[in-house]
Short mmCIF file of C-alpha atoms and ligand atoms in Angstrom, two decimals:
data_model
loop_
_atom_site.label_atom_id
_atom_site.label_comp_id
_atom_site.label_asym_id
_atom_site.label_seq_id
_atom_site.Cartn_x
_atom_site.Cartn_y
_atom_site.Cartn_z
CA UNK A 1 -157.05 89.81 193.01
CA UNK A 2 -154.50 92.28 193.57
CA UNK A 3 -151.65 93.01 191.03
CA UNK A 4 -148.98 92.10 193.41
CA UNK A 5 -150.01 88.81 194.12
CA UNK A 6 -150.56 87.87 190.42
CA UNK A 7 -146.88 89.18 189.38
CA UNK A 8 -145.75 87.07 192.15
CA UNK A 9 -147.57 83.51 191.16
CA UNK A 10 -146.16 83.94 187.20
CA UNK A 11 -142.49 84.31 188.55
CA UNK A 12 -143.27 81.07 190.93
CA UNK A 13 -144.81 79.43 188.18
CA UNK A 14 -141.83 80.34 185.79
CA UNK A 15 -139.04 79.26 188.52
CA UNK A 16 -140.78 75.64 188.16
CA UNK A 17 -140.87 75.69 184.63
CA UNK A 18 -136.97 75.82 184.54
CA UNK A 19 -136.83 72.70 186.95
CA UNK A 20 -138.86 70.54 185.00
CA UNK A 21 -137.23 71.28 181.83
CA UNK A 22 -134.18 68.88 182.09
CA UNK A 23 -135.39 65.88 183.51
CA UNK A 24 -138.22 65.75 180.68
CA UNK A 25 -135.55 65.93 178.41
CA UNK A 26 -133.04 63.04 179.81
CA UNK A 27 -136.38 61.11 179.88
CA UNK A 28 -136.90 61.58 176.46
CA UNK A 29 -133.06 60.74 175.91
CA UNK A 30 -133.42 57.49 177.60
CA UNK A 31 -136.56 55.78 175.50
CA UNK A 32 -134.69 57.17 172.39
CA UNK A 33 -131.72 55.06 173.73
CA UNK A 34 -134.00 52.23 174.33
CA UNK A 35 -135.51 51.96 171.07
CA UNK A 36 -132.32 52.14 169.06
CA UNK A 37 -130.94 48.98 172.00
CA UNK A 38 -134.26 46.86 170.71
CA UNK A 39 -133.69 47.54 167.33
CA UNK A 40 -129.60 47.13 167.36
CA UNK A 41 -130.72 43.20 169.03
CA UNK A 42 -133.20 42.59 166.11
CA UNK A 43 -130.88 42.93 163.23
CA UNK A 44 -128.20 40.80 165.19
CA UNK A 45 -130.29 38.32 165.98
CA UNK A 46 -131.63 37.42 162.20
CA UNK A 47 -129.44 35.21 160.33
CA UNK A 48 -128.76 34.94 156.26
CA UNK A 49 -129.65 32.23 154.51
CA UNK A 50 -127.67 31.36 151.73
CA UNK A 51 -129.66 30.23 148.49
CA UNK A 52 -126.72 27.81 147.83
CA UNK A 53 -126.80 25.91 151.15
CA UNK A 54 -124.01 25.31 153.30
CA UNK A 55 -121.37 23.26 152.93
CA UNK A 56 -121.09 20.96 155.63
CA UNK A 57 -118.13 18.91 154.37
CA UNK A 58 -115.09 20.53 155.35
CA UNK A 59 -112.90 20.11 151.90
CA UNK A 60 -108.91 19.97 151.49
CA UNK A 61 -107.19 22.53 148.88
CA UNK A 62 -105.02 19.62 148.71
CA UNK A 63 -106.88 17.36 146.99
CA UNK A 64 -105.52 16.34 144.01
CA UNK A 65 -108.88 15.65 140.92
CA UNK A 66 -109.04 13.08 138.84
CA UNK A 67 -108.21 13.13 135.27
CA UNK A 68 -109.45 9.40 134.48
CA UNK A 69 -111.89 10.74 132.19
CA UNK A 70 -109.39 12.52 129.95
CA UNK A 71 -106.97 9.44 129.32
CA UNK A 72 -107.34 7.98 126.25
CA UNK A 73 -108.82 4.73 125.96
CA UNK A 74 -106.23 3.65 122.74
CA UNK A 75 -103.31 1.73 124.02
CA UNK A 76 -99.92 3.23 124.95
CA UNK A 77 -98.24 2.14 121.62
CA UNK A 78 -101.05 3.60 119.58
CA UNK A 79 -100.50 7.06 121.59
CA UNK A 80 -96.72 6.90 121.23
CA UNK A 81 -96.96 6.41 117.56
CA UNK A 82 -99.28 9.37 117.21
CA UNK A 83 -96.91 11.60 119.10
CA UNK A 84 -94.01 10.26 117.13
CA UNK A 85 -95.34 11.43 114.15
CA UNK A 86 -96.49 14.64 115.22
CA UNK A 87 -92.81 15.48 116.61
CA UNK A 88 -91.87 14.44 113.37
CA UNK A 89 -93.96 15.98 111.19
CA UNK A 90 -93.34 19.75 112.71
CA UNK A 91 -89.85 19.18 112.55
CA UNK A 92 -89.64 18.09 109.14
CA UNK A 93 -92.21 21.66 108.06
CA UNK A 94 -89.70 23.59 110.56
CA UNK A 95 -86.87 22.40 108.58
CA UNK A 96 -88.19 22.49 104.88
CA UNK A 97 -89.43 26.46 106.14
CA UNK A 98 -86.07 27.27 107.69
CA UNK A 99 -84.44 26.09 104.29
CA UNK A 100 -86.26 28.34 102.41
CA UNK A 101 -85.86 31.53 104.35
CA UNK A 102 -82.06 31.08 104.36
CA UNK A 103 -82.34 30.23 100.31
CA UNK A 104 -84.16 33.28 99.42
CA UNK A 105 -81.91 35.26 101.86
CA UNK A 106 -78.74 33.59 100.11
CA UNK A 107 -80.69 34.48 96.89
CA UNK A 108 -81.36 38.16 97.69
CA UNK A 109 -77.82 39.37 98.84
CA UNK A 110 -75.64 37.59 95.31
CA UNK A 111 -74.72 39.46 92.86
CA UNK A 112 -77.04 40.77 90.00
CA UNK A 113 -76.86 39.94 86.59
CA UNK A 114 -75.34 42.84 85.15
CA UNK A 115 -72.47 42.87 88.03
CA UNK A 116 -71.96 38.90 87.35
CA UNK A 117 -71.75 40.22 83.52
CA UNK A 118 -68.66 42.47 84.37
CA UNK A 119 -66.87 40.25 86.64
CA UNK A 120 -65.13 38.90 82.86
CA UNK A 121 -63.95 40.75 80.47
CA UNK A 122 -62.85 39.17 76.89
CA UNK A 123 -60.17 40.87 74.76
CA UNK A 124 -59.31 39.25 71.80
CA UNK A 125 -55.40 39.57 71.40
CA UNK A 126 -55.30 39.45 67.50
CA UNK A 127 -55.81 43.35 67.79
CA UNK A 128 -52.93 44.29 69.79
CA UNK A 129 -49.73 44.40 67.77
CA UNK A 130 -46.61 43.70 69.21
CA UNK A 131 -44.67 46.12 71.35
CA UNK A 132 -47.50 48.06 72.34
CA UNK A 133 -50.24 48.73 75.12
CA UNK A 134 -53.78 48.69 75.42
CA UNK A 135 -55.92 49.52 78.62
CA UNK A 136 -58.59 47.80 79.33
CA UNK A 137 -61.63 48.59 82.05
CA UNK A 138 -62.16 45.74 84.48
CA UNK A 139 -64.74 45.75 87.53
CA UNK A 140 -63.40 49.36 87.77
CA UNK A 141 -59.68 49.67 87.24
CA UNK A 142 -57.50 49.48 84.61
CA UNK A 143 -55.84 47.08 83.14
CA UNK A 144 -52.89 47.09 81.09
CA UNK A 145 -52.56 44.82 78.60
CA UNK A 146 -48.70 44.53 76.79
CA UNK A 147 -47.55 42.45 73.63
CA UNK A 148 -43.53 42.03 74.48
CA UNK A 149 -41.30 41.84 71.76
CA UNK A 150 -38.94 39.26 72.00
CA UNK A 151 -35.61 41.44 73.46
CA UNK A 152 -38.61 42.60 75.82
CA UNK A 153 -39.21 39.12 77.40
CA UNK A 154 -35.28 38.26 77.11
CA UNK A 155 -34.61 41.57 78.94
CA UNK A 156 -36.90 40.32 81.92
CA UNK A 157 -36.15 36.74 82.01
CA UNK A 158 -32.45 37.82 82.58
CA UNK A 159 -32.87 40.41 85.22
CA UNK A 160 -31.67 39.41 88.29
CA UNK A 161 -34.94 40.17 90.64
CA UNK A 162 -33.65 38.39 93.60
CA UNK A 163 -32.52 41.74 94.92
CA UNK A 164 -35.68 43.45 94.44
CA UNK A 165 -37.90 45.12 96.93
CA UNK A 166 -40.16 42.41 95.81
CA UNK A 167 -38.34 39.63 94.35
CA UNK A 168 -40.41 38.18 92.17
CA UNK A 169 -39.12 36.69 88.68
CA UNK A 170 -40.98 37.28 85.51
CA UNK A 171 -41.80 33.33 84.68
CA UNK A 172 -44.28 33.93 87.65
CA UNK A 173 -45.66 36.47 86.13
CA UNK A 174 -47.20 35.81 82.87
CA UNK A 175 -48.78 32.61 81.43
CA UNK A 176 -47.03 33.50 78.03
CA UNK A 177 -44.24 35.03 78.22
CA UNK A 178 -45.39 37.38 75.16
CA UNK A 179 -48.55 38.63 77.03
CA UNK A 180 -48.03 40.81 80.33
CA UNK A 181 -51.55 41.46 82.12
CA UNK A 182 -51.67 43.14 85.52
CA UNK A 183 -53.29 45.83 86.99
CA UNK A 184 -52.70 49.74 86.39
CA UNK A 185 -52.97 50.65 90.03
CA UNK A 186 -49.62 52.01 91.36
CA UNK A 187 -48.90 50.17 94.58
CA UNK A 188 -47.78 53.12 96.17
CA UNK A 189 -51.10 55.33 96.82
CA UNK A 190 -52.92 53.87 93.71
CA UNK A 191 -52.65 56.33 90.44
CA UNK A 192 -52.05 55.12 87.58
CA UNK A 193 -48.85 54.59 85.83
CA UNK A 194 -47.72 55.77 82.10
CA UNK A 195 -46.70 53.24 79.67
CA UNK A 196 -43.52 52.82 77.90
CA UNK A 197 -41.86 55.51 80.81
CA UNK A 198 -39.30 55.17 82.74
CA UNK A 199 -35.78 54.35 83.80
CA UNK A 200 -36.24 50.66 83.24
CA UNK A 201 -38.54 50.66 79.99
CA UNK A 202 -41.78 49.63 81.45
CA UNK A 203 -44.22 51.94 83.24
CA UNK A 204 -43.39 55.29 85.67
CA UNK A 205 -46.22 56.35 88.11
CA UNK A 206 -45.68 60.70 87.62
CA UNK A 207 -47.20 61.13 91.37
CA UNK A 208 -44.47 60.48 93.68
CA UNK A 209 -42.26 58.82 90.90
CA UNK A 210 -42.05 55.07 91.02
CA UNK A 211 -40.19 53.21 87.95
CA UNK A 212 -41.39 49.92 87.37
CA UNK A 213 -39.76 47.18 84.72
CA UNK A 214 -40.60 45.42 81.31
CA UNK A 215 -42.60 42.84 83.50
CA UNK A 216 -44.16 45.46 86.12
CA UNK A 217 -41.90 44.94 89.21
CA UNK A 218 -41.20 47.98 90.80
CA UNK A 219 -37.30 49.09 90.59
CA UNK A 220 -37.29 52.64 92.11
CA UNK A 221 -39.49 54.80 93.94
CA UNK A 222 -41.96 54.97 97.24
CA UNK A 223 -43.87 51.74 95.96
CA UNK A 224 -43.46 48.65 97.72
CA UNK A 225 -45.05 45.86 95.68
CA UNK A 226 -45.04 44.77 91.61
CA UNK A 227 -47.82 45.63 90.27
CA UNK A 228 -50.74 42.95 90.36
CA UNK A 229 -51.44 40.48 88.24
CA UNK A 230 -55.38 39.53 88.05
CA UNK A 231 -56.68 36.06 87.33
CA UNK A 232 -56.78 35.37 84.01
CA UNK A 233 -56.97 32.93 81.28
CA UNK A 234 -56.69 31.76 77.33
CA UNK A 235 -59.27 30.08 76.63
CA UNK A 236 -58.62 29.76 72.90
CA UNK A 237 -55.72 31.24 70.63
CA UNK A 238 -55.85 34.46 70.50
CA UNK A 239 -58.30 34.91 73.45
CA UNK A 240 -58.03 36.61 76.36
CA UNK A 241 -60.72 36.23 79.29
CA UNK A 242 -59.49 38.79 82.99
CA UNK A 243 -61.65 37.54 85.45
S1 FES B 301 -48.88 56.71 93.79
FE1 FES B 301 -47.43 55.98 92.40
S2 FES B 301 -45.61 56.59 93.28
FE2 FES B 301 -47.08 57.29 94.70
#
């Protein structure tokens, strides 16, 4: 054969080639297609079996249970007594508990023994001659302690106070008319005063110069009140107890 007429049957053979190509590969497309259809239709078709079973009965959320096998089978009295005494019994531990919590918190917040211990003081009087002053330390503060002679007391019992920035007169005062106890706290800003000083014969307070009397009421000066007069008490002759 000639060379011309073989170039010419590979270029017809080739142009085929190129024809066929595309429909062999939509064929192949299509039984792909196919196959996935059939096997798409078999797993729809199965269906699950549940190893519980199926409920057939087509139940209410509504339904109320029964409790009947919970109720007691004692009478009601028996169960009312039982509950009556369990109420009762919790109170009664509540309130024996709560009584002890507030005791020991009572307990805890008194005072200790050694405050308690200077909440008295006892001065036996026998020491203190008359016409003169002791000072004494109570819960702090001084105390001054003065044994009037008798023109002393006479001198305050006959003042007129009523005029006084505090009117106050000496019979309310002191328990005996002999024994003057009060406080050594100027009522002014609070220092303390010097005995037997004074315009009036009884105490002067040097820091802004209050004068107070034989019986501690103030007669001149920035102070506005006597000064105090604690509790106190004689509990025997002779005896003295502040506090
Ligand atoms: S503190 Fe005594 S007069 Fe002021």
């Amino acid at each position: 054969m000639p060379p011309l007429a073989s170039s010419a049957s590979t270029t017809l053979l080739r142009a085929c080639t190129r024809q066929a190509l595309p429909s062999a590969r939509t064929a192949v497309t299509a039984v792909s297609l196919q196959r996935r259809a059939r096997s798409s239709e078999a797993s729809t078709g199965s269906s699950f079996e549940s190893p519980f079973g199926r409920s057939t009965e087509n139940q209410s959320t509504l339904k109320i249970p029964s409790f009947k096998k919970y109720l007691s089978k004692n009478g009601e009295t028996t169960n009312k007594v039982f509950s009556y005494f369990m109420a009762g019994s919790m109170g009664l531990v509540t309130a024996v508990g709560a009584k002890a919590t507030v005791h020991d918190f009572l307990v805890n917040m008194s005072a200790s023994a050694d405050v308690l211990a200077q909440a008295k003081v006892e001065v036996a009087l026998n020491a203190i001659p008359e016409g003169k002053n002791v000072i004494i330390k109570w819960r702090g503060k001084p105390v001054f302690i003065r044994h009037r002679t008798a023109a002393e007391i006479q001198e305050a019992e006959e003042t007129k106070w009523e005029g006084f920035r505090d009117p106050q007169p000496d019979s309310d005062r002191v328990k005996k008319p002999e024994w003057l106890v009060m406080l050594g706290v100027c009522t002014h800003l609070g220092c303390v005063p010097i005995g037997e000083a004074g315009d009036y014969g009884g105490w002067f307070c040097p820091c802004h110069g209050s004068h107070y009397d034989i019986s501690g009421r103030v007669r001149r000066g920035p102070a506005p009140l006597n000064l105090e007069v604690p509790a106190y008490d004689f509990p025997a002759d002779g005896t003295l107890v502040i506090g």
